[in-house]
Amino acid sequence: GDPFEKKYPFAVIEAGEFAAGDLVEPNWQVHQLVPERGTGLDLGASKAWKSFKVLEVATCIHRGTPYRGKPTRKGRSVIVVAEGTFGYPLRMRALAKHLKCDVGELPAVVPAAPNLFQVEQVNALIGELKKRGATYVVIDTKWRCSVGAEENSAKDSAIVFGAMERISREVGCFVTAVSHTGLADGTRVRGSSSQFAAVDVEVLHERINDDTACSTISKLKDGPDGAKWFSKKVSVPLGISKQTGGQASSLVFEHVE
């Protein structure tokens, strides 16, 4: 055939051929929340506990246990902990104690900040995620993992989300990025408005009061959006701190109606 056609395989396929075959429904890792592949945003204001909520989702996928009553398929979760690295072990130990499981059953961690704005670092991250067979990847946070990118630039956002899409495609996983909401509008992601259109799933995490949080599916490409669920924080004691001599603890969240 024509070498040009091989380099650019943009063949036109008639609808009868393209849409033939059995009806295929979306494959969910968490039913109507986390698809098999694609990209997402978990956003909220500072101190909205969004990282705690995403850790819970990742743990349910990693252990194959239902999330808030939703059927969950067992997979392999990896969390890129680019912020709060020193405090994250306490969160994981508290969650394991709360779930009455071994901490080794919780998601794997990348305790660094790979830059999604640099191809070489994306290549390296993809290689490590492939080794682990990751199915659910959390970038916490997008801002810390996109050094050099201008958040208000649609062009730069396209590069960052293009990297997330590439990770999803080459690893065969779903990738969600934890991000902050804008100061002017506490329900939208900070920065370029193109980010909302770039993802398949968006979940907004809001702090209702000192004890309660609300999570809302604000976008779900292959399912119904608008679903809400509420959580109440619980402090889990972890023993006496060697540094302060006081009681060390961290938070977990329980479902409430």
Short mmCIF file of N, CA and C in Angstrom, two decimals, residues 22-149:
data_model
loop_
_atom_site.label_atom_id
_atom_site.label_comp_id
_atom_site.label_asym_id
_atom_site.label_seq_id
_atom_site.Cartn_x
_atom_site.Cartn_y
_atom_site.Cartn_z
N ASP A 22 -21.95 -7.23 19.51
CA ASP A 22 -22.74 -7.21 20.73
C ASP A 22 -22.67 -5.84 21.41
N LEU A 23 -23.72 -5.54 22.17
CA LEU A 23 -23.75 -4.30 22.95
C LEU A 23 -22.72 -4.38 24.07
N VAL A 24 -21.81 -3.43 24.09
CA VAL A 24 -20.75 -3.42 25.09
C VAL A 24 -20.99 -2.28 26.07
N GLU A 25 -21.13 -2.62 27.34
CA GLU A 25 -21.32 -1.62 28.38
C GLU A 25 -19.96 -1.27 29.00
N PRO A 26 -19.88 -0.10 29.64
CA PRO A 26 -18.61 0.29 30.25
C PRO A 26 -18.12 -0.73 31.27
N ASN A 27 -16.83 -0.94 31.31
CA ASN A 27 -16.22 -1.79 32.33
C ASN A 27 -15.82 -0.91 33.51
N TRP A 28 -16.38 -1.18 34.68
CA TRP A 28 -16.14 -0.34 35.85
C TRP A 28 -15.21 -1.02 36.83
N GLN A 29 -14.28 -0.25 37.41
CA GLN A 29 -13.54 -0.73 38.59
C GLN A 29 -14.37 -0.49 39.84
N VAL A 30 -14.99 0.69 39.93
CA VAL A 30 -16.03 0.96 40.92
C VAL A 30 -17.25 1.38 40.12
N HIS A 31 -18.37 0.69 40.31
CA HIS A 31 -19.54 0.88 39.46
C HIS A 31 -19.99 2.35 39.42
N GLN A 32 -20.05 2.87 38.21
CA GLN A 32 -20.49 4.24 37.96
C GLN A 32 -19.71 5.28 38.77
N LEU A 33 -18.41 5.01 38.91
CA LEU A 33 -17.51 5.98 39.53
C LEU A 33 -16.11 5.93 38.93
N VAL A 34 -15.53 4.73 38.86
CA VAL A 34 -14.17 4.57 38.32
C VAL A 34 -14.22 3.59 37.14
N PRO A 35 -14.08 4.08 35.92
CA PRO A 35 -14.05 3.17 34.77
C PRO A 35 -12.72 2.42 34.68
N GLU A 36 -12.68 1.48 33.75
CA GLU A 36 -11.48 0.68 33.57
C GLU A 36 -10.30 1.54 33.15
N ARG A 37 -10.55 2.46 32.22
CA ARG A 37 -9.51 3.34 31.73
C ARG A 37 -10.06 4.77 31.64
N GLY A 38 -9.16 5.72 31.42
CA GLY A 38 -9.57 7.11 31.28
C GLY A 38 -8.88 7.99 32.29
N THR A 39 -9.36 9.21 32.39
CA THR A 39 -8.76 10.19 33.29
C THR A 39 -9.83 10.88 34.13
N GLY A 40 -9.42 11.40 35.28
CA GLY A 40 -10.37 12.06 36.16
C GLY A 40 -9.74 13.15 36.98
N LEU A 41 -10.59 13.89 37.66
CA LEU A 41 -10.19 14.92 38.61
C LEU A 41 -10.94 14.70 39.92
N ASP A 42 -10.20 14.73 41.02
CA ASP A 42 -10.81 14.77 42.36
C ASP A 42 -10.45 16.12 42.94
N LEU A 43 -11.43 17.03 43.00
CA LEU A 43 -11.11 18.39 43.38
C LEU A 43 -11.85 18.84 44.63
N GLY A 44 -11.28 19.84 45.25
CA GLY A 44 -11.87 20.40 46.45
C GLY A 44 -10.99 21.51 46.97
N ALA A 45 -11.54 22.30 47.88
CA ALA A 45 -10.78 23.37 48.51
C ALA A 45 -9.74 22.78 49.46
N SER A 46 -8.82 23.61 49.92
CA SER A 46 -7.87 23.16 50.93
C SER A 46 -8.62 22.69 52.17
N LYS A 47 -8.15 21.63 52.78
CA LYS A 47 -8.74 21.05 53.99
C LYS A 47 -10.15 20.51 53.74
N ALA A 48 -10.41 20.07 52.50
CA ALA A 48 -11.69 19.42 52.19
C ALA A 48 -11.56 17.90 52.30
N TRP A 49 -10.39 17.42 52.74
CA TRP A 49 -10.14 15.99 52.98
C TRP A 49 -10.16 15.16 51.69
N LYS A 50 -9.91 15.81 50.56
CA LYS A 50 -10.00 15.08 49.29
C LYS A 50 -8.99 13.94 49.18
N SER A 51 -7.78 14.13 49.71
CA SER A 51 -6.79 13.07 49.64
C SER A 51 -7.20 11.85 50.47
N PHE A 52 -7.85 12.09 51.60
CA PHE A 52 -8.35 10.97 52.41
C PHE A 52 -9.41 10.19 51.64
N LYS A 53 -10.28 10.93 50.93
CA LYS A 53 -11.36 10.28 50.20
C LYS A 53 -10.83 9.45 49.04
N VAL A 54 -9.81 9.98 48.34
CA VAL A 54 -9.24 9.24 47.22
C VAL A 54 -8.48 8.01 47.71
N LEU A 55 -7.82 8.11 48.85
CA LEU A 55 -7.14 6.95 49.43
C LEU A 55 -8.14 5.84 49.72
N GLU A 56 -9.33 6.21 50.17
CA GLU A 56 -10.36 5.21 50.45
C GLU A 56 -10.79 4.48 49.18
N VAL A 57 -11.01 5.23 48.09
CA VAL A 57 -11.36 4.61 46.82
C VAL A 57 -10.26 3.67 46.36
N ALA A 58 -9.02 4.16 46.41
CA ALA A 58 -7.88 3.36 45.97
C ALA A 58 -7.76 2.07 46.78
N THR A 59 -8.03 2.16 48.08
CA THR A 59 -7.94 1.00 48.95
C THR A 59 -9.01 -0.03 48.62
N CYS A 60 -10.23 0.42 48.35
CA CYS A 60 -11.31 -0.50 48.01
C CYS A 60 -10.98 -1.26 46.71
N ILE A 61 -10.41 -0.55 45.73
CA ILE A 61 -10.02 -1.20 44.48
C ILE A 61 -8.88 -2.19 44.75
N HIS A 62 -7.92 -1.77 45.55
CA HIS A 62 -6.75 -2.60 45.83
C HIS A 62 -7.14 -3.89 46.56
N ARG A 63 -8.13 -3.79 47.45
CA ARG A 63 -8.57 -4.95 48.24
C ARG A 63 -9.74 -5.69 47.61
N GLY A 64 -10.39 -5.04 46.63
CA GLY A 64 -11.55 -5.66 46.00
C GLY A 64 -12.78 -5.65 46.88
N THR A 65 -12.93 -4.61 47.70
CA THR A 65 -14.09 -4.49 48.58
C THR A 65 -15.02 -3.39 48.09
N PRO A 66 -16.32 -3.46 48.35
CA PRO A 66 -17.26 -2.45 47.86
C PRO A 66 -16.92 -1.05 48.36
N TYR A 67 -17.15 -0.06 47.52
CA TYR A 67 -16.96 1.33 47.92
C TYR A 67 -18.32 1.98 48.08
N ARG A 68 -18.68 2.34 49.30
CA ARG A 68 -19.97 2.98 49.58
C ARG A 68 -21.12 2.18 48.99
N GLY A 69 -21.03 0.86 49.06
CA GLY A 69 -22.08 0.00 48.55
C GLY A 69 -22.00 -0.28 47.06
N LYS A 70 -21.06 0.35 46.37
CA LYS A 70 -20.91 0.14 44.94
C LYS A 70 -20.04 -1.10 44.67
N PRO A 71 -20.47 -1.98 43.75
CA PRO A 71 -19.63 -3.13 43.40
C PRO A 71 -18.26 -2.67 42.91
N THR A 72 -17.22 -3.35 43.37
CA THR A 72 -15.84 -2.96 43.06
C THR A 72 -15.07 -4.17 42.55
N ARG A 73 -14.33 -3.98 41.48
CA ARG A 73 -13.49 -5.04 40.92
C ARG A 73 -12.07 -4.89 41.47
N LYS A 74 -11.53 -5.97 41.96
CA LYS A 74 -10.18 -5.93 42.54
C LYS A 74 -9.15 -5.59 41.48
N GLY A 75 -8.28 -4.64 41.81
CA GLY A 75 -7.23 -4.22 40.89
C GLY A 75 -5.94 -3.94 41.63
N ARG A 76 -5.19 -3.00 41.11
CA ARG A 76 -3.90 -2.65 41.71
C ARG A 76 -3.80 -1.13 41.73
N SER A 77 -3.84 -0.54 42.92
CA SER A 77 -3.81 0.91 43.06
C SER A 77 -2.41 1.40 43.39
N VAL A 78 -2.06 2.53 42.79
CA VAL A 78 -0.78 3.19 43.08
C VAL A 78 -1.06 4.68 43.27
N ILE A 79 -0.57 5.24 44.38
CA ILE A 79 -0.78 6.65 44.68
C ILE A 79 0.55 7.40 44.60
N VAL A 80 0.60 8.41 43.75
CA VAL A 80 1.77 9.29 43.67
C VAL A 80 1.60 10.34 44.75
N VAL A 81 2.36 10.20 45.82
CA VAL A 81 2.25 11.09 46.98
C VAL A 81 3.28 12.21 46.82
N ALA A 82 2.87 13.26 46.13
CA ALA A 82 3.78 14.38 45.88
C ALA A 82 3.67 15.46 46.95
N GLU A 83 2.64 15.36 47.81
CA GLU A 83 2.46 16.29 48.91
C GLU A 83 2.21 15.51 50.19
N GLY A 84 2.69 16.01 51.30
CA GLY A 84 2.42 15.37 52.59
C GLY A 84 3.05 14.00 52.75
N THR A 85 4.23 13.81 52.15
CA THR A 85 4.87 12.49 52.19
C THR A 85 5.13 12.02 53.62
N PHE A 86 5.51 12.94 54.51
CA PHE A 86 5.86 12.54 55.88
C PHE A 86 4.64 12.12 56.69
N GLY A 87 3.48 12.72 56.43
CA GLY A 87 2.28 12.37 57.18
C GLY A 87 1.48 11.24 56.59
N TYR A 88 1.80 10.85 55.36
CA TYR A 88 0.98 9.84 54.68
C TYR A 88 1.04 8.46 55.34
N PRO A 89 2.20 8.01 55.85
CA PRO A 89 2.21 6.72 56.54
C PRO A 89 1.23 6.64 57.69
N LEU A 90 1.05 7.76 58.42
CA LEU A 90 0.08 7.76 59.52
C LEU A 90 -1.33 7.55 58.99
N ARG A 91 -1.67 8.19 57.87
CA ARG A 91 -2.99 8.00 57.27
C ARG A 91 -3.23 6.53 56.92
N MET A 92 -2.20 5.91 56.35
CA MET A 92 -2.33 4.53 55.91
C MET A 92 -2.44 3.59 57.11
N ARG A 93 -1.67 3.85 58.15
CA ARG A 93 -1.74 3.00 59.34
C ARG A 93 -3.09 3.15 60.04
N ALA A 94 -3.61 4.39 60.04
CA ALA A 94 -4.93 4.61 60.65
C ALA A 94 -6.02 3.90 59.86
N LEU A 95 -5.94 3.96 58.53
CA LEU A 95 -6.95 3.30 57.70
C LEU A 95 -6.88 1.78 57.87
N ALA A 96 -5.67 1.22 57.91
CA ALA A 96 -5.52 -0.22 58.10
C ALA A 96 -6.09 -0.65 59.45
N LYS A 97 -5.82 0.13 60.49
CA LYS A 97 -6.36 -0.18 61.82
C LYS A 97 -7.88 -0.11 61.81
N HIS A 98 -8.42 0.91 61.14
CA HIS A 98 -9.88 1.07 61.07
C HIS A 98 -10.53 -0.08 60.31
N LEU A 99 -9.87 -0.54 59.24
CA LEU A 99 -10.41 -1.63 58.43
C LEU A 99 -10.09 -3.01 59.00
N LYS A 100 -9.26 -3.02 60.04
CA LYS A 100 -8.81 -4.28 60.65
C LYS A 100 -8.12 -5.17 59.63
N CYS A 101 -7.21 -4.54 58.87
CA CYS A 101 -6.44 -5.28 57.88
C CYS A 101 -4.97 -4.93 58.04
N ASP A 102 -4.11 -5.70 57.38
CA ASP A 102 -2.68 -5.41 57.40
C ASP A 102 -2.40 -4.22 56.50
N VAL A 103 -1.48 -3.35 56.92
CA VAL A 103 -1.17 -2.17 56.11
C VAL A 103 -0.63 -2.56 54.74
N GLY A 104 -0.09 -3.77 54.62
CA GLY A 104 0.40 -4.27 53.34
C GLY A 104 -0.71 -4.48 52.32
N GLU A 105 -1.97 -4.48 52.76
CA GLU A 105 -3.11 -4.63 51.84
C GLU A 105 -3.50 -3.31 51.20
N LEU A 106 -2.89 -2.22 51.63
CA LEU A 106 -3.23 -0.90 51.10
C LEU A 106 -2.44 -0.61 49.82
N PRO A 107 -2.84 0.44 49.08
CA PRO A 107 -2.20 0.75 47.80
C PRO A 107 -0.70 1.00 47.91
N ALA A 108 0.00 0.71 46.81
CA ALA A 108 1.42 1.05 46.71
C ALA A 108 1.56 2.56 46.54
N VAL A 109 2.76 3.07 46.79
CA VAL A 109 2.98 4.52 46.82
C VAL A 109 4.24 4.87 46.02
N VAL A 110 4.17 6.01 45.33
CA VAL A 110 5.35 6.63 44.74
C VAL A 110 5.63 7.89 45.56
N PRO A 111 6.60 7.86 46.48
CA PRO A 111 6.87 9.01 47.35
C PRO A 111 7.74 10.07 46.68
N ALA A 112 7.26 10.58 45.56
CA ALA A 112 8.01 11.57 44.78
C ALA A 112 7.02 12.33 43.91
N ALA A 113 7.53 13.29 43.14
CA ALA A 113 6.67 14.13 42.30
C ALA A 113 7.12 14.07 40.85
N PRO A 114 6.79 13.01 40.11
CA PRO A 114 7.12 12.97 38.68
C PRO A 114 6.42 14.10 37.94
N ASN A 115 7.11 14.74 37.02
CA ASN A 115 6.57 15.92 36.34
C ASN A 115 5.86 15.51 35.05
N LEU A 116 4.54 15.66 35.02
CA LEU A 116 3.75 15.31 33.85
C LEU A 116 4.01 16.26 32.68
N PHE A 117 4.76 17.31 32.92
CA PHE A 117 5.07 18.29 31.89
C PHE A 117 6.37 17.95 31.17
N GLN A 118 7.02 16.86 31.60
CA GLN A 118 8.28 16.44 30.99
C GLN A 118 8.18 14.99 30.51
N VAL A 119 8.39 14.79 29.23
CA VAL A 119 8.19 13.48 28.60
C VAL A 119 9.05 12.40 29.25
N GLU A 120 10.31 12.73 29.56
CA GLU A 120 11.22 11.73 30.12
C GLU A 120 10.71 11.20 31.45
N GLN A 121 10.17 12.08 32.28
CA GLN A 121 9.66 11.65 33.58
C GLN A 121 8.37 10.86 33.44
N VAL A 122 7.54 11.21 32.47
CA VAL A 122 6.33 10.43 32.19
C VAL A 122 6.70 9.03 31.73
N ASN A 123 7.73 8.94 30.88
CA ASN A 123 8.21 7.63 30.41
C ASN A 123 8.63 6.76 31.59
N ALA A 124 9.37 7.35 32.52
CA ALA A 124 9.87 6.60 33.68
C ALA A 124 8.71 6.13 34.56
N LEU A 125 7.72 7.01 34.76
CA LEU A 125 6.56 6.65 35.58
C LEU A 125 5.77 5.51 34.93
N ILE A 126 5.57 5.59 33.63
CA ILE A 126 4.85 4.54 32.91
C ILE A 126 5.56 3.19 33.08
N GLY A 127 6.88 3.20 33.00
CA GLY A 127 7.64 1.97 33.17
C GLY A 127 7.42 1.34 34.54
N GLU A 128 7.42 2.16 35.60
CA GLU A 128 7.22 1.64 36.95
C GLU A 128 5.79 1.15 37.15
N LEU A 129 4.81 1.87 36.60
CA LEU A 129 3.41 1.46 36.75
C LEU A 129 3.12 0.16 36.02
N LYS A 130 3.77 -0.03 34.88
CA LYS A 130 3.62 -1.28 34.13
C LYS A 130 4.15 -2.46 34.95
N LYS A 131 5.28 -2.26 35.62
CA LYS A 131 5.85 -3.32 36.45
C LYS A 131 4.88 -3.76 37.53
N ARG A 132 4.12 -2.82 38.06
CA ARG A 132 3.19 -3.10 39.15
C ARG A 132 1.82 -3.57 38.65
N GLY A 133 1.58 -3.46 37.34
CA GLY A 133 0.27 -3.84 36.82
C GLY A 133 -0.84 -2.94 37.33
N ALA A 134 -0.56 -1.65 37.44
CA ALA A 134 -1.50 -0.69 38.02
C ALA A 134 -2.79 -0.60 37.21
N THR A 135 -3.92 -0.56 37.91
CA THR A 135 -5.22 -0.35 37.27
C THR A 135 -5.84 0.98 37.68
N TYR A 136 -5.41 1.53 38.83
CA TYR A 136 -5.94 2.80 39.34
C TYR A 136 -4.78 3.62 39.87
N VAL A 137 -4.57 4.79 39.30
CA VAL A 137 -3.42 5.62 39.65
C VAL A 137 -3.91 7.00 40.11
N VAL A 138 -3.41 7.45 41.24
CA VAL A 138 -3.76 8.76 41.80
C VAL A 138 -2.54 9.67 41.72
N ILE A 139 -2.72 10.85 41.15
CA ILE A 139 -1.69 11.89 41.13
C ILE A 139 -2.06 12.92 42.19
N ASP A 140 -1.34 12.96 43.28
CA ASP A 140 -1.70 13.82 44.42
C ASP A 140 -0.51 14.72 44.78
N THR A 141 -0.50 15.95 44.26
CA THR A 141 -1.56 16.64 43.52
C THR A 141 -1.08 16.96 42.10
N LYS A 142 -2.04 17.36 41.26
CA LYS A 142 -1.70 17.74 39.88
C LYS A 142 -0.74 18.92 39.86
N TRP A 143 -0.94 19.88 40.72
CA TRP A 143 -0.10 21.08 40.75
C TRP A 143 1.35 20.72 41.04
N ARG A 144 1.59 19.84 42.01
CA ARG A 144 2.95 19.46 42.37
C ARG A 144 3.60 18.59 41.29
N CYS A 145 2.78 17.94 40.46
CA CYS A 145 3.29 17.04 39.42
C CYS A 145 3.23 17.67 38.03
N SER A 146 3.18 18.98 37.95
CA SER A 146 3.18 19.65 36.65
C SER A 146 3.99 20.94 36.73
N VAL A 147 5.19 20.84 37.29
CA VAL A 147 6.07 22.00 37.46
C VAL A 147 6.44 22.56 36.09
N GLY A 148 6.25 23.88 35.94
CA GLY A 148 6.54 24.54 34.68
C GLY A 148 5.30 24.78 33.84
N ALA A 149 4.21 24.09 34.16
CA ALA A 149 2.96 24.30 33.43
C ALA A 149 2.19 25.45 34.06
#
